[in-house]
Amino acid sequence: MYAIVEIAGQQFKVEKGRKLYVHRLQGEENSAVSFNKILLIDNDGQVKVGAPVVKGASVDATILRHLKDDKVIVFKKKRRKGYQKQNGHRQYLTQIQINDIKA
């Protein structure tokens, strides 16, 4: 059984017991969180597609930890103009574990 869920503006395929990295969520570590924007649920071949969401469905998860992703370097250059600019950032992430999918 799996579901397609919208979490913090992005869509993820989730299954029970799976761990995911998502954009930073509000909440403390080891706290429970629930997601209601379920776009699709597949239960052993029986597919429910939402219009736009599946009514009455939810996904329960636990926040495992908050962390920062690897550094991303952004380098811009225009050749023969002497223009170079280097910038970088580290994205804030949250690791969650899916506990249950309710259809």
Short mmCIF file of N, CA and C in Angstrom, two decimals:
data_model
loop_
_atom_site.label_atom_id
_atom_site.label_comp_id
_atom_site.label_asym_id
_atom_site.label_seq_id
_atom_site.Cartn_x
_atom_site.Cartn_y
_atom_site.Cartn_z
N MET A 1 0.84 -1.17 0.00
CA MET A 1 0.00 0.00 0.00
C MET A 1 0.89 1.24 0.00
N TYR A 2 0.59 2.17 -0.89
CA TYR A 2 1.34 3.41 -0.93
C TYR A 2 0.39 4.56 -1.24
N ALA A 3 0.90 5.77 -1.03
CA ALA A 3 0.09 6.96 -1.29
C ALA A 3 1.00 8.05 -1.83
N ILE A 4 0.41 8.94 -2.61
CA ILE A 4 1.10 10.15 -3.08
C ILE A 4 0.58 11.29 -2.22
N VAL A 5 1.49 11.95 -1.50
CA VAL A 5 1.13 12.97 -0.52
C VAL A 5 1.83 14.27 -0.85
N GLU A 6 1.12 15.37 -0.64
CA GLU A 6 1.75 16.69 -0.80
C GLU A 6 2.19 17.16 0.59
N ILE A 7 3.51 17.33 0.73
CA ILE A 7 4.10 17.77 2.00
C ILE A 7 4.94 19.01 1.71
N ALA A 8 4.58 20.11 2.32
CA ALA A 8 5.32 21.38 2.20
C ALA A 8 5.49 21.77 0.73
N GLY A 9 4.45 21.58 -0.09
CA GLY A 9 4.49 22.01 -1.47
C GLY A 9 5.11 21.03 -2.44
N GLN A 10 5.59 19.88 -1.97
CA GLN A 10 6.18 18.87 -2.85
C GLN A 10 5.41 17.57 -2.70
N GLN A 11 5.44 16.76 -3.76
CA GLN A 11 4.73 15.48 -3.75
C GLN A 11 5.72 14.35 -3.49
N PHE A 12 5.31 13.43 -2.61
CA PHE A 12 6.15 12.29 -2.24
C PHE A 12 5.34 11.02 -2.30
N LYS A 13 6.00 9.92 -2.71
CA LYS A 13 5.40 8.60 -2.64
C LYS A 13 5.79 8.01 -1.30
N VAL A 14 4.78 7.70 -0.47
CA VAL A 14 5.05 7.22 0.89
C VAL A 14 4.50 5.82 1.08
N GLU A 15 5.20 5.04 1.88
CA GLU A 15 4.78 3.71 2.28
C GLU A 15 4.99 3.60 3.78
N LYS A 16 4.30 2.68 4.41
CA LYS A 16 4.42 2.51 5.85
C LYS A 16 5.84 2.07 6.21
N GLY A 17 6.43 2.74 7.20
CA GLY A 17 7.78 2.43 7.65
C GLY A 17 8.88 3.14 6.90
N ARG A 18 8.56 3.88 5.86
CA ARG A 18 9.57 4.53 5.04
C ARG A 18 10.02 5.85 5.67
N LYS A 19 11.31 6.18 5.52
CA LYS A 19 11.85 7.44 6.02
C LYS A 19 12.05 8.40 4.85
N LEU A 20 11.73 9.68 5.08
CA LEU A 20 11.81 10.69 4.04
C LEU A 20 12.50 11.93 4.56
N TYR A 21 13.14 12.66 3.65
CA TYR A 21 13.64 13.99 3.95
C TYR A 21 12.74 14.99 3.23
N VAL A 22 12.14 15.91 3.99
CA VAL A 22 11.25 16.92 3.44
C VAL A 22 11.74 18.29 3.89
N HIS A 23 11.18 19.34 3.27
CA HIS A 23 11.52 20.68 3.72
C HIS A 23 11.15 20.84 5.18
N ARG A 24 11.83 21.75 5.87
CA ARG A 24 11.68 21.92 7.32
C ARG A 24 10.22 22.08 7.72
N LEU A 25 9.80 21.23 8.66
CA LEU A 25 8.44 21.26 9.19
C LEU A 25 8.45 21.86 10.60
N GLN A 26 7.33 22.45 10.99
CA GLN A 26 7.18 22.93 12.35
C GLN A 26 6.93 21.73 13.25
N GLY A 27 7.51 21.74 14.43
CA GLY A 27 7.30 20.65 15.37
C GLY A 27 8.62 20.19 15.97
N GLU A 28 8.51 19.60 17.13
CA GLU A 28 9.68 19.10 17.84
C GLU A 28 10.02 17.69 17.36
N GLU A 29 11.25 17.27 17.66
CA GLU A 29 11.67 15.91 17.33
C GLU A 29 10.85 14.91 18.16
N ASN A 30 10.58 13.77 17.59
CA ASN A 30 9.77 12.69 18.18
C ASN A 30 8.32 13.08 18.39
N SER A 31 7.84 14.11 17.70
CA SER A 31 6.42 14.46 17.79
C SER A 31 5.69 13.93 16.56
N ALA A 32 4.39 13.72 16.71
CA ALA A 32 3.58 13.18 15.63
C ALA A 32 3.06 14.30 14.75
N VAL A 33 2.95 14.02 13.46
CA VAL A 33 2.42 14.98 12.51
C VAL A 33 1.52 14.22 11.54
N SER A 34 0.48 14.89 11.05
CA SER A 34 -0.47 14.25 10.15
C SER A 34 -0.60 15.09 8.88
N PHE A 35 -0.71 14.42 7.74
CA PHE A 35 -0.86 15.10 6.45
C PHE A 35 -2.20 14.72 5.84
N ASN A 36 -2.95 15.72 5.37
CA ASN A 36 -4.30 15.48 4.85
C ASN A 36 -4.40 15.62 3.34
N LYS A 37 -3.38 16.17 2.68
CA LYS A 37 -3.42 16.34 1.22
C LYS A 37 -2.94 15.06 0.55
N ILE A 38 -3.82 14.08 0.47
CA ILE A 38 -3.52 12.80 -0.17
C ILE A 38 -4.06 12.86 -1.59
N LEU A 39 -3.18 12.74 -2.57
CA LEU A 39 -3.58 12.87 -3.97
C LEU A 39 -3.97 11.54 -4.58
N LEU A 40 -3.38 10.44 -4.09
CA LEU A 40 -3.65 9.12 -4.66
C LEU A 40 -3.35 8.07 -3.61
N ILE A 41 -4.15 7.02 -3.58
CA ILE A 41 -3.90 5.88 -2.69
C ILE A 41 -4.02 4.60 -3.51
N ASP A 42 -3.03 3.71 -3.39
CA ASP A 42 -3.05 2.41 -4.04
C ASP A 42 -3.02 1.35 -2.96
N ASN A 43 -4.11 0.57 -2.85
CA ASN A 43 -4.22 -0.49 -1.87
C ASN A 43 -4.30 -1.82 -2.61
N ASP A 44 -3.16 -2.41 -2.90
CA ASP A 44 -3.06 -3.70 -3.60
C ASP A 44 -3.85 -3.71 -4.91
N GLY A 45 -3.63 -2.70 -5.74
CA GLY A 45 -4.27 -2.65 -7.05
C GLY A 45 -5.54 -1.84 -7.09
N GLN A 46 -6.14 -1.54 -5.94
CA GLN A 46 -7.33 -0.69 -5.90
C GLN A 46 -6.86 0.76 -5.75
N VAL A 47 -6.96 1.52 -6.81
CA VAL A 47 -6.43 2.88 -6.84
C VAL A 47 -7.56 3.88 -6.63
N LYS A 48 -7.35 4.79 -5.69
CA LYS A 48 -8.27 5.91 -5.47
C LYS A 48 -7.53 7.19 -5.85
N VAL A 49 -8.08 7.91 -6.81
CA VAL A 49 -7.48 9.16 -7.25
C VAL A 49 -8.35 10.30 -6.75
N GLY A 50 -7.73 11.29 -6.13
CA GLY A 50 -8.47 12.42 -5.59
C GLY A 50 -8.77 13.45 -6.65
N ALA A 51 -9.77 14.28 -6.35
CA ALA A 51 -10.12 15.36 -7.27
C ALA A 51 -10.33 16.63 -6.47
N PRO A 52 -9.34 17.34 -6.00
CA PRO A 52 -7.90 17.10 -6.10
C PRO A 52 -7.34 16.21 -4.99
N VAL A 53 -8.08 16.02 -3.88
CA VAL A 53 -7.56 15.17 -2.80
C VAL A 53 -8.56 14.05 -2.51
N VAL A 54 -8.07 12.97 -1.90
CA VAL A 54 -8.92 11.86 -1.50
C VAL A 54 -9.58 12.23 -0.17
N LYS A 55 -10.90 12.22 -0.14
CA LYS A 55 -11.63 12.62 1.06
C LYS A 55 -11.48 11.56 2.15
N GLY A 56 -11.24 12.03 3.38
CA GLY A 56 -11.16 11.14 4.52
C GLY A 56 -9.84 10.41 4.68
N ALA A 57 -8.89 10.65 3.82
CA ALA A 57 -7.60 9.96 3.90
C ALA A 57 -6.58 10.84 4.62
N SER A 58 -5.66 10.19 5.32
CA SER A 58 -4.59 10.91 6.00
C SER A 58 -3.39 10.00 6.15
N VAL A 59 -2.25 10.63 6.36
CA VAL A 59 -1.00 9.91 6.59
C VAL A 59 -0.42 10.41 7.91
N ASP A 60 -0.11 9.48 8.81
CA ASP A 60 0.48 9.82 10.10
C ASP A 60 1.98 9.56 10.05
N ALA A 61 2.75 10.50 10.60
CA ALA A 61 4.21 10.37 10.57
C ALA A 61 4.79 10.88 11.89
N THR A 62 6.07 10.58 12.10
CA THR A 62 6.80 11.04 13.27
C THR A 62 8.03 11.81 12.79
N ILE A 63 8.27 12.95 13.40
CA ILE A 63 9.47 13.73 13.08
C ILE A 63 10.65 13.09 13.81
N LEU A 64 11.64 12.65 13.04
CA LEU A 64 12.81 12.01 13.64
C LEU A 64 13.86 13.02 14.03
N ARG A 65 14.21 13.96 13.12
CA ARG A 65 15.21 14.97 13.44
C ARG A 65 15.18 16.09 12.43
N HIS A 66 15.72 17.23 12.83
CA HIS A 66 15.90 18.37 11.96
C HIS A 66 17.38 18.46 11.62
N LEU A 67 17.69 18.75 10.36
CA LEU A 67 19.08 18.79 9.93
C LEU A 67 19.25 19.74 8.76
N LYS A 68 20.50 19.92 8.35
CA LYS A 68 20.80 20.73 7.17
C LYS A 68 21.39 19.82 6.10
N ASP A 69 21.02 20.08 4.85
CA ASP A 69 21.48 19.29 3.71
C ASP A 69 22.92 19.67 3.37
N ASP A 70 23.51 18.97 2.42
CA ASP A 70 24.86 19.29 1.96
C ASP A 70 24.87 20.66 1.31
N LYS A 71 26.05 21.28 1.31
CA LYS A 71 26.19 22.61 0.74
C LYS A 71 26.05 22.56 -0.78
N VAL A 72 25.30 23.51 -1.31
CA VAL A 72 25.12 23.66 -2.75
C VAL A 72 25.85 24.93 -3.17
N ILE A 73 26.78 24.81 -4.10
CA ILE A 73 27.55 25.96 -4.59
C ILE A 73 26.89 26.48 -5.86
N VAL A 74 26.63 27.79 -5.89
CA VAL A 74 26.08 28.45 -7.07
C VAL A 74 27.17 29.36 -7.61
N PHE A 75 27.64 29.09 -8.82
CA PHE A 75 28.73 29.86 -9.43
C PHE A 75 28.25 30.43 -10.75
N LYS A 76 28.34 31.75 -10.88
CA LYS A 76 27.92 32.42 -12.11
C LYS A 76 29.14 33.08 -12.74
N LYS A 77 29.20 33.01 -14.08
CA LYS A 77 30.33 33.60 -14.79
C LYS A 77 29.89 34.03 -16.17
N LYS A 78 30.36 35.18 -16.62
CA LYS A 78 30.18 35.62 -18.00
C LYS A 78 31.57 35.71 -18.62
N ARG A 79 31.77 34.95 -19.64
CA ARG A 79 33.11 34.89 -20.19
C ARG A 79 33.51 36.19 -20.87
N ARG A 80 34.78 36.50 -20.77
CA ARG A 80 35.41 37.69 -21.36
C ARG A 80 34.87 39.00 -20.80
N LYS A 81 34.16 38.98 -19.71
CA LYS A 81 33.61 40.21 -19.12
C LYS A 81 34.19 40.48 -17.73
N GLY A 82 34.88 39.50 -17.16
CA GLY A 82 35.44 39.67 -15.83
C GLY A 82 34.43 39.53 -14.71
N TYR A 83 33.26 38.97 -15.03
CA TYR A 83 32.21 38.81 -14.03
C TYR A 83 32.21 37.39 -13.49
N GLN A 84 32.41 37.28 -12.18
CA GLN A 84 32.31 36.00 -11.50
C GLN A 84 31.62 36.24 -10.18
N LYS A 85 30.72 35.34 -9.82
CA LYS A 85 30.02 35.44 -8.54
C LYS A 85 29.82 34.04 -8.00
N GLN A 86 30.22 33.83 -6.76
CA GLN A 86 30.04 32.53 -6.12
C GLN A 86 29.17 32.71 -4.89
N ASN A 87 28.20 31.82 -4.77
CA ASN A 87 27.29 31.87 -3.64
C ASN A 87 26.94 30.42 -3.28
N GLY A 88 26.50 30.20 -2.08
CA GLY A 88 26.12 28.85 -1.69
C GLY A 88 25.13 28.88 -0.55
N HIS A 89 24.50 27.75 -0.30
CA HIS A 89 23.56 27.65 0.80
C HIS A 89 23.41 26.20 1.22
N ARG A 90 22.85 26.00 2.41
CA ARG A 90 22.51 24.67 2.91
C ARG A 90 21.03 24.67 3.24
N GLN A 91 20.30 23.75 2.65
CA GLN A 91 18.85 23.69 2.81
C GLN A 91 18.50 23.06 4.16
N TYR A 92 17.51 23.63 4.84
CA TYR A 92 17.01 23.06 6.09
C TYR A 92 16.03 21.93 5.78
N LEU A 93 16.24 20.77 6.38
CA LEU A 93 15.40 19.60 6.11
C LEU A 93 14.88 19.00 7.41
N THR A 94 13.87 18.17 7.29
CA THR A 94 13.33 17.40 8.39
C THR A 94 13.23 15.95 7.94
N GLN A 95 13.70 15.04 8.76
CA GLN A 95 13.57 13.61 8.46
C GLN A 95 12.34 13.09 9.18
N ILE A 96 11.43 12.47 8.42
CA ILE A 96 10.21 11.92 9.01
C ILE A 96 10.13 10.43 8.70
N GLN A 97 9.37 9.72 9.52
CA GLN A 97 9.09 8.31 9.28
C GLN A 97 7.59 8.14 9.21
N ILE A 98 7.12 7.44 8.16
CA ILE A 98 5.70 7.23 7.96
C ILE A 98 5.23 6.09 8.86
N ASN A 99 4.21 6.37 9.68
CA ASN A 99 3.69 5.37 10.61
C ASN A 99 2.47 4.63 10.06
N ASP A 100 1.56 5.37 9.44
CA ASP A 100 0.29 4.74 9.03
C ASP A 100 -0.33 5.53 7.88
N ILE A 101 -1.00 4.81 7.00
CA ILE A 101 -1.76 5.41 5.90
C ILE A 101 -3.22 5.02 6.10
N LYS A 102 -4.07 6.01 6.32
CA LYS A 102 -5.50 5.75 6.54
C LYS A 102 -6.26 6.13 5.29
N ALA A 103 -7.00 5.18 4.74
CA ALA A 103 -7.72 5.43 3.50
C ALA A 103 -9.16 5.79 3.77
#
